[in-house]
Short mmCIF file of C-alpha atoms in Angstrom, two decimals:
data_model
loop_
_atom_site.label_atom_id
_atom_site.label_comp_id
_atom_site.label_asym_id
_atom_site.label_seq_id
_atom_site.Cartn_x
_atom_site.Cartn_y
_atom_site.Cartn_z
CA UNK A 1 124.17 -63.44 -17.78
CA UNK A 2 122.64 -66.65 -18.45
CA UNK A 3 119.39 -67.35 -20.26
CA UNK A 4 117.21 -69.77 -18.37
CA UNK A 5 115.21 -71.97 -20.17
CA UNK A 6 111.52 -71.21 -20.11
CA UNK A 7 108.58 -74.02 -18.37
CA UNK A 8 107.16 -76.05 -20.40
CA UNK A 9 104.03 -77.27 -18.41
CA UNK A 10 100.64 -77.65 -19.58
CA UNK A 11 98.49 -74.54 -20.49
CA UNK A 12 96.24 -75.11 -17.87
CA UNK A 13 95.04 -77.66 -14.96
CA UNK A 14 92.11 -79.33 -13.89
CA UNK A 15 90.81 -81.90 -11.04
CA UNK A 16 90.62 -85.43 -13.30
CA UNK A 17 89.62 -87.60 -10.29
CA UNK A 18 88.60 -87.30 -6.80
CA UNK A 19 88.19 -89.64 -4.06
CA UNK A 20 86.92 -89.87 -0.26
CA UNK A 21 87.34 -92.21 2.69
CA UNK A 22 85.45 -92.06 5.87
CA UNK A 23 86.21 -94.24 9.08
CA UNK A 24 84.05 -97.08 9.55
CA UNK A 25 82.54 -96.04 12.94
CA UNK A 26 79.44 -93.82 12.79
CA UNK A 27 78.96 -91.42 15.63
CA UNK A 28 75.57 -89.88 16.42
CA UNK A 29 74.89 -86.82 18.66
CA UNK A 30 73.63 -89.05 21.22
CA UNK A 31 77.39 -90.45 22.18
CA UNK A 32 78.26 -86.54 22.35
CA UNK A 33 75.59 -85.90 24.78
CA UNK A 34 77.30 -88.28 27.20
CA UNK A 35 80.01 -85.97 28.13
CA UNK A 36 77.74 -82.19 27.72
CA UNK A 37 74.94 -80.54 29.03
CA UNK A 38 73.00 -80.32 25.77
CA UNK A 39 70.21 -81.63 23.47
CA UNK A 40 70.21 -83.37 20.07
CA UNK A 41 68.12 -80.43 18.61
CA UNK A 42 70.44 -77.95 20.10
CA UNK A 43 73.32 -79.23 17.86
CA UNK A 44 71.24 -79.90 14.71
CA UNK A 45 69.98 -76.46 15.21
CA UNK A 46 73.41 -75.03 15.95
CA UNK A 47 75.08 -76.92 13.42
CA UNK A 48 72.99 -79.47 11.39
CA UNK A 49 75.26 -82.02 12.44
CA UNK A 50 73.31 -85.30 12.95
CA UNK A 51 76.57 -88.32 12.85
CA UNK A 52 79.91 -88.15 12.49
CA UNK A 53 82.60 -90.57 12.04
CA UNK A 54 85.65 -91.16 14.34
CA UNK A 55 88.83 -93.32 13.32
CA UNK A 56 90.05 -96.49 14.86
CA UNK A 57 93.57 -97.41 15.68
CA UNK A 58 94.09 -98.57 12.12
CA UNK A 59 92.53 -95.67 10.77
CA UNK A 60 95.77 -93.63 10.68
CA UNK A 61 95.80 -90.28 8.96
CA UNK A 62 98.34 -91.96 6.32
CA UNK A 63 95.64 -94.46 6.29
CA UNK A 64 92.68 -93.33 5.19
CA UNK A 65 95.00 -91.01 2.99
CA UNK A 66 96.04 -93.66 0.91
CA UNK A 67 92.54 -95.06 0.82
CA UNK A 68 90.94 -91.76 -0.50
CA UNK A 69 94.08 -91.48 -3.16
CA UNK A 70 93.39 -94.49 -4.29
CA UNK A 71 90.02 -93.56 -5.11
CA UNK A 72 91.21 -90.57 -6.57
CA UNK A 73 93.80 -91.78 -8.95
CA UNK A 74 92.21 -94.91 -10.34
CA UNK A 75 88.58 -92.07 -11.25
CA UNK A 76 91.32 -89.97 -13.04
CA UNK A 77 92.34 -92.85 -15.24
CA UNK A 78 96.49 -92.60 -13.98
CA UNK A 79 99.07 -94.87 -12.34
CA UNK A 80 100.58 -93.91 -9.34
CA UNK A 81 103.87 -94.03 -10.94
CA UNK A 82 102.62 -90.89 -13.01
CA UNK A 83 101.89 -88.77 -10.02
CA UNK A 84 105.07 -86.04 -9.68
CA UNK A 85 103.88 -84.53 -6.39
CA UNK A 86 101.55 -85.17 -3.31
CA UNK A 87 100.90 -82.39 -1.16
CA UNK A 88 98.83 -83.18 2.04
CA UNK A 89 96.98 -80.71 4.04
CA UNK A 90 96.34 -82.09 7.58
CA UNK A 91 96.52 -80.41 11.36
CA UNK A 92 96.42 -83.79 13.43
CA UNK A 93 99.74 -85.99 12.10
CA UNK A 94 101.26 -85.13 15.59
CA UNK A 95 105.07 -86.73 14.01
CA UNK A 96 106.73 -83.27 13.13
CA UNK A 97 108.94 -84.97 10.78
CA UNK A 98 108.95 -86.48 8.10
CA UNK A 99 105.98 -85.66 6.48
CA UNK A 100 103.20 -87.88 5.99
CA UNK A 101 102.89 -86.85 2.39
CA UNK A 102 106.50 -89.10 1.93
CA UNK A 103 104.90 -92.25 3.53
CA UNK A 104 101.65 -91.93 1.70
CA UNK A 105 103.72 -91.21 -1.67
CA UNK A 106 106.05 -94.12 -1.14
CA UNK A 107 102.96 -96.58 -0.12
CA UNK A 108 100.78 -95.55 -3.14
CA UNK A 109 103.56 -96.32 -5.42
CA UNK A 110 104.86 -92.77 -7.15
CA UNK A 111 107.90 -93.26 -8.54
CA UNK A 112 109.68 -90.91 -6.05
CA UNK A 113 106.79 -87.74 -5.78
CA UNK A 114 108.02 -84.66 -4.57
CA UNK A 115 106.05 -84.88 -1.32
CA UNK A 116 105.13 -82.46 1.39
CA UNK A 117 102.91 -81.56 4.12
CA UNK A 118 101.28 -77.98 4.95
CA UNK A 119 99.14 -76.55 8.03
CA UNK A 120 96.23 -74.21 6.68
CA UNK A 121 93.32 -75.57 8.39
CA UNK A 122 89.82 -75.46 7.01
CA UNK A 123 91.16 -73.87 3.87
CA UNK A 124 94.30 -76.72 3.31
CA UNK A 125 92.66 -78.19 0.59
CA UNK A 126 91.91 -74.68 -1.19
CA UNK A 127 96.02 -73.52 -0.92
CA UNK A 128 97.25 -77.40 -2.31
CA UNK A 129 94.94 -76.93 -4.55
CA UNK A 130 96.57 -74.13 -5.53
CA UNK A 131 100.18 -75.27 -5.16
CA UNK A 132 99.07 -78.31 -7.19
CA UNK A 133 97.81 -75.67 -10.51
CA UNK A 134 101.11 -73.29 -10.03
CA UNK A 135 103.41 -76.86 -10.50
CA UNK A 136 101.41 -78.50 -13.33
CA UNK A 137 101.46 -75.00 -15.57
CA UNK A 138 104.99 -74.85 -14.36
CA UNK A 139 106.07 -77.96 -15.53
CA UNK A 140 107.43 -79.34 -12.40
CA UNK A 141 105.17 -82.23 -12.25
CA UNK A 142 102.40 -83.70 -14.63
CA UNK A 143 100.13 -84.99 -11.86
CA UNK A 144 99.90 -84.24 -8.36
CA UNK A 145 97.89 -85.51 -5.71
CA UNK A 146 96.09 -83.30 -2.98
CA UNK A 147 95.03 -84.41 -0.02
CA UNK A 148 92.92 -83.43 3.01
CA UNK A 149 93.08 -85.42 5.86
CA UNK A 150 92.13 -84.94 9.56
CA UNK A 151 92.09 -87.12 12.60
CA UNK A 152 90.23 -84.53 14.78
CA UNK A 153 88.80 -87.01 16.74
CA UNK A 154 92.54 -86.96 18.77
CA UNK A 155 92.47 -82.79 18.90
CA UNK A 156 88.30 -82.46 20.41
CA UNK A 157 87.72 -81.87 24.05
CA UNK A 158 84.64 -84.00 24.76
CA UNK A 159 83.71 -81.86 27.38
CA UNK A 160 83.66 -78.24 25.85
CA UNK A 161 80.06 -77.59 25.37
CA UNK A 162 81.01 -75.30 22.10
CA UNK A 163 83.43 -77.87 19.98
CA UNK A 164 82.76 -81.51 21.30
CA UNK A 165 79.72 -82.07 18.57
CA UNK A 166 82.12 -80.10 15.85
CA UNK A 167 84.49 -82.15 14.81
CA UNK A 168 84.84 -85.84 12.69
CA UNK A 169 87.43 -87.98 10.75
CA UNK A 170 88.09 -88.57 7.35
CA UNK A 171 90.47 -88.04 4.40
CA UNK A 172 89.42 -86.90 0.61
CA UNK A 173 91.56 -86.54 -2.36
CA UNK A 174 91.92 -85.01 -6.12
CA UNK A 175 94.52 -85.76 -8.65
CA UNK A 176 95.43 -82.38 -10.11
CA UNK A 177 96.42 -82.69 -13.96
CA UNK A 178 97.02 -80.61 -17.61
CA UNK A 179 94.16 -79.34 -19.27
CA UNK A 180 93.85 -77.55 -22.75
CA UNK A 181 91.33 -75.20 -21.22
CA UNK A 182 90.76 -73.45 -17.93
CA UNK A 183 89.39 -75.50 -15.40
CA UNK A 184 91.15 -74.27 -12.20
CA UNK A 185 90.09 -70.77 -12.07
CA UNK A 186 92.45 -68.06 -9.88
CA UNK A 187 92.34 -68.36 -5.78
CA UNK A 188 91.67 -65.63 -3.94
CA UNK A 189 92.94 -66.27 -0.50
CA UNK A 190 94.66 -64.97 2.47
CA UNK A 191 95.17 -64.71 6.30
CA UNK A 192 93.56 -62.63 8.99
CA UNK A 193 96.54 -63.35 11.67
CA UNK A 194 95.50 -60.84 14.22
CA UNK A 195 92.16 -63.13 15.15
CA UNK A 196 94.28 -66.20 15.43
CA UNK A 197 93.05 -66.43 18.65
CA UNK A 198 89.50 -67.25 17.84
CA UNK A 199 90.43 -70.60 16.79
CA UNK A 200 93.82 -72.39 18.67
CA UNK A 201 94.95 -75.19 20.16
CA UNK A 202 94.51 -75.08 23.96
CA UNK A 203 98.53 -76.23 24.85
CA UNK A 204 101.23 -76.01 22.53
CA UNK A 205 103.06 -79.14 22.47
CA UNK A 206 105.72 -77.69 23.86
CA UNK A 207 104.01 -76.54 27.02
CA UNK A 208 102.42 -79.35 27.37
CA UNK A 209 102.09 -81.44 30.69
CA UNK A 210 100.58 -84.55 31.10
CA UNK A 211 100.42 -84.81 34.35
CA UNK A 212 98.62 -81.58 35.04
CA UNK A 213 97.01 -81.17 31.71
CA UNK A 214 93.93 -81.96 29.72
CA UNK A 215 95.51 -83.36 26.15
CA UNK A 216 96.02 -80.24 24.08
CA UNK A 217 92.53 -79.97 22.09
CA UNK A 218 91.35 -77.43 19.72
CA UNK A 219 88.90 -74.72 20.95
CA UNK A 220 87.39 -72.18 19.37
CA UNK A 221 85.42 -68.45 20.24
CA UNK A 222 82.23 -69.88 18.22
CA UNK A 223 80.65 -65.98 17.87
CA UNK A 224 83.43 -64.72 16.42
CA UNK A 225 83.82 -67.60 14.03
CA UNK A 226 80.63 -67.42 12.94
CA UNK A 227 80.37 -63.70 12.39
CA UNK A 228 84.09 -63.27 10.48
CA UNK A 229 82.77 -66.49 8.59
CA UNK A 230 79.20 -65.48 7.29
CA UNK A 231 80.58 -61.75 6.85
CA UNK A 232 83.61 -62.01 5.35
CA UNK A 233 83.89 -65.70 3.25
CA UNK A 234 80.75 -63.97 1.37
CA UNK A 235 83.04 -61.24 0.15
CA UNK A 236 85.99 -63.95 -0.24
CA UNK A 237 83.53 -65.87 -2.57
CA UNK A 238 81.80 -63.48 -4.86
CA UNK A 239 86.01 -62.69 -5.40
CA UNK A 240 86.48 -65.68 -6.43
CA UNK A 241 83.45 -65.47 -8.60
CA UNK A 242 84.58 -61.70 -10.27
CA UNK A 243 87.95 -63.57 -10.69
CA UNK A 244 87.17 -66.48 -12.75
CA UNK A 245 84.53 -64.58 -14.98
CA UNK A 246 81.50 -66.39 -13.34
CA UNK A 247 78.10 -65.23 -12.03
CA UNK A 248 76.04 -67.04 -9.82
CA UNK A 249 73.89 -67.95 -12.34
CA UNK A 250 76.66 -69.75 -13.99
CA UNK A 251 76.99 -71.83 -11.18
CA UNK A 252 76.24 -75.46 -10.93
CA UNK A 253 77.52 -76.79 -7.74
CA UNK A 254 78.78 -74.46 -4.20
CA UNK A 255 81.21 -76.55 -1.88
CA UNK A 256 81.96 -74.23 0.95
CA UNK A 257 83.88 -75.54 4.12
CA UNK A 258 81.59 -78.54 5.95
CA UNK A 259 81.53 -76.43 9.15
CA UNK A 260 78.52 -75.43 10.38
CA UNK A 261 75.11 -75.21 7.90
CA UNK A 262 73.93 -72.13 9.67
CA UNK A 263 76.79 -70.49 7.94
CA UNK A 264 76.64 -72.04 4.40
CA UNK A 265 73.14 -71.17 4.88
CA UNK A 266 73.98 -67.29 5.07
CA UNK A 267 76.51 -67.82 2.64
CA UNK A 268 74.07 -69.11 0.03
CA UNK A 269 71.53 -66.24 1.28
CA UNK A 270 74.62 -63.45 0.82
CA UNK A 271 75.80 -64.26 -2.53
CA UNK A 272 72.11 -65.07 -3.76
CA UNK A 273 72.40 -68.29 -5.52
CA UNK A 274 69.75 -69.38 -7.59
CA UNK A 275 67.54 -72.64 -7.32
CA UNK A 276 69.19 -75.09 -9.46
CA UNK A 277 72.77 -74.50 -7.88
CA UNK A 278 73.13 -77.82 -5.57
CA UNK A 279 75.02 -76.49 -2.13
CA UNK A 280 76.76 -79.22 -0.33
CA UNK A 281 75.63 -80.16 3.22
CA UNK A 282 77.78 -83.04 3.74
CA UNK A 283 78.35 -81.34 7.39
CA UNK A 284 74.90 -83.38 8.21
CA UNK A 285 76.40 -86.70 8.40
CA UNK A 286 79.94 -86.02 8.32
CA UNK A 287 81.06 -83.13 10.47
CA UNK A 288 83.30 -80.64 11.01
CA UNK A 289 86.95 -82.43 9.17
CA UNK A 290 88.83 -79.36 8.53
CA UNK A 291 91.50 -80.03 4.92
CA UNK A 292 88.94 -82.94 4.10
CA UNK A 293 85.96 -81.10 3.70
CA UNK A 294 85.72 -79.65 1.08
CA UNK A 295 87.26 -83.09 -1.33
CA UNK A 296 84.76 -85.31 0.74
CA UNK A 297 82.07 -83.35 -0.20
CA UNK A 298 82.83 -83.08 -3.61
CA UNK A 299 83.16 -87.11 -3.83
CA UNK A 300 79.85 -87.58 -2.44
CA UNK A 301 78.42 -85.43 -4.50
CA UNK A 302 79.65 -86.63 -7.74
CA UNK A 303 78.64 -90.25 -6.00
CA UNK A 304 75.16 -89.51 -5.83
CA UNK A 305 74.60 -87.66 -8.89
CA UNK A 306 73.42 -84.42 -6.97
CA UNK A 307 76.70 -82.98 -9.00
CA UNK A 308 77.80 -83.96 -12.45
CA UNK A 309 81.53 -84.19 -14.54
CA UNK A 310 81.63 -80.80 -16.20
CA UNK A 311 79.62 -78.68 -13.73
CA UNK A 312 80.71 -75.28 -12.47
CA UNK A 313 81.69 -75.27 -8.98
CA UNK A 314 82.59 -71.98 -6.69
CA UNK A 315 84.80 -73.99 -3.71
CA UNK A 316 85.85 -71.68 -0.05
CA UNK A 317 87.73 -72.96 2.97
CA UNK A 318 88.36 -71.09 5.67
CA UNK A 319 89.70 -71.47 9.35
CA UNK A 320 92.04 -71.10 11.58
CA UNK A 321 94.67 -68.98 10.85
CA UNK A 322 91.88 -67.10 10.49
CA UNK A 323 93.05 -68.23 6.63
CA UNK A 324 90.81 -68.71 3.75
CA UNK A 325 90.97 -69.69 -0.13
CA UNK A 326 88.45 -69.74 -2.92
CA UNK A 327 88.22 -70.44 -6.35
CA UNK A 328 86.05 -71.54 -9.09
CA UNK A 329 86.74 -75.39 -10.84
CA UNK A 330 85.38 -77.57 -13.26
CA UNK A 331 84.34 -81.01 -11.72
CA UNK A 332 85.69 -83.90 -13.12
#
């Protein structure tokens, strides 16, 4: 029997660059409001959502992909050329093949990136962020790009009362690399299949009739959302925490899924952060965008100095699937 060779990847990995791009168009609550019975102070109350953006025809989800990597890869100090894998988390590319990871590799210019696509919703970026750690350590690639990405603006129903203020646009980006030192600490995630139904898309595509039926859209049971979210994610995250050796008062930064502030609100009030930990509320101003979330978040916070390079940060995603994925990194 042969011998195989062991991996020789790096000891560890860490995020070394991150990046964010948001469509140009601005959308407040008051466009929303058009198409539903509601009230502006009903959906900031609901949700905290204030604006969101929505792409234009040139804002293509391998688009603003590129634009966010871009970002991404020149803050980590790399070529392009150096990056051996881009993974891209995304539910709204509607081409089921090839993957949009393979155009957005080829345009950035990797020289030849293993390149792929997955489907975990809200907690994408979470499970290629873990994908991205296991090939680094393995020694399959050096680099590797992440990406969340949505388009949701093409999947929302404008007039279901419950999601049509939800959901927004917008891509965000790390470059994954070696590190001497933990930095990416381990993920606790998983999948709660049996309340898939709580969050779906109203027509599969291959059901789907256009002349009879409303574009397929994604709708959601918003009580049972929020109570599996606020309820469970707690547990997911103080995991996370017990895993990676780190107590809340460790923390420096929490960047939970951008999907509603009443929840990141109970999640802060469950896991009983302290004070000085800085909780992203990008929701505010930038929705509901699913894979992007949590990386656009991040950006802006490192952009306005709320967060630092070198703080502690405890990240969750979770969503439909129900799936979810946490874990504890170093910012870079």
């Amino acid at each position: 029997m042969a011998k195989l060779k062991p991996s020789k990847g790096a000891p560890y990995a860490r995020v070394l660059g991150v990046g964010g791009y948001r469509p140009t168009r601005v959308v407040p609550n008051e466009v929303i409001l058009e198409k539903i019975d509601s009230s502006d102070e009903w959906i900031r109350s609901r949700s905290g959502i204030q604006t969101r953006h929505w792409a234009n025809d040139e804002e293509t989800v391998a688009a603003m992909s590129i634009e966010a990597s871009g970002k991404a890869i020149a803050d980590a100090g790399i070529s392009a050329a150096q990056i051996g894998g881009v993974i891209v988390s995304t539910v709204s590319h509607f081409k089921q093949t090839p993957a949009v990871a393979t155009e957005i590799a080829d345009k950035l210019g990797t020289n030849k990136a293993a390149a792929f696509d997955i489907s975990a919703g809200c907690a994408g970026f979470g499970y290629g962020l873990t994908l991205a750690k296991g090939m680094i350590v393995e020694g399959s690639a050096e680099y590797v790009l992440v990406i969340g990405v949505e388009r949701l603006s093409d999947l929302t129903d404008l007039e279901d009362r419950a999601t049509a203020f939800l959901f927004g646009d917008g891509a965000g980006a790390v470059v994954v690399g070696p590190s001497q030192e933990p930095a990416i600490g381990p993920t606790v995630w998983g999948s709660e299949g049996d309340k898939s139904e709580t969050i779906k898309q109203t027509v599969p595509w291959n059901e789907y009739d256009s002349s009879t039926d409303k574009f397929p859209a994604i709708t959601q049971e918003g009580q049972a959302v929020f109570r599996w979210a606020v309820f469970e994610m707690a547990k997911v995250a103080q995991q996370a925490l017990d895993a990676a050796g780190v107590s809340p008062d460790d923390l420096d930064v929490f960047i939970p899924h951008q999907a509603n502030e009443r929840i990141i609100d109970s999640m802060v009030k469950t896991l009983k952060l302290p004070e000085h930990v800085t909780v992203a509320r990008d929701v505010r101003t930038t929705g509901n965008t699913s894979a992007a979330s949590i990386p656009l978040a991040m950006e802006r916070l490192l952009a306005t100095g709320e967060a630092k390079s070198g703080d502690t940060a405890l990240v969750i995603g979770f969503g439909a699937g129900l799936v979810y994925a946490a874990t504890v990194v170093t910012l870079p």
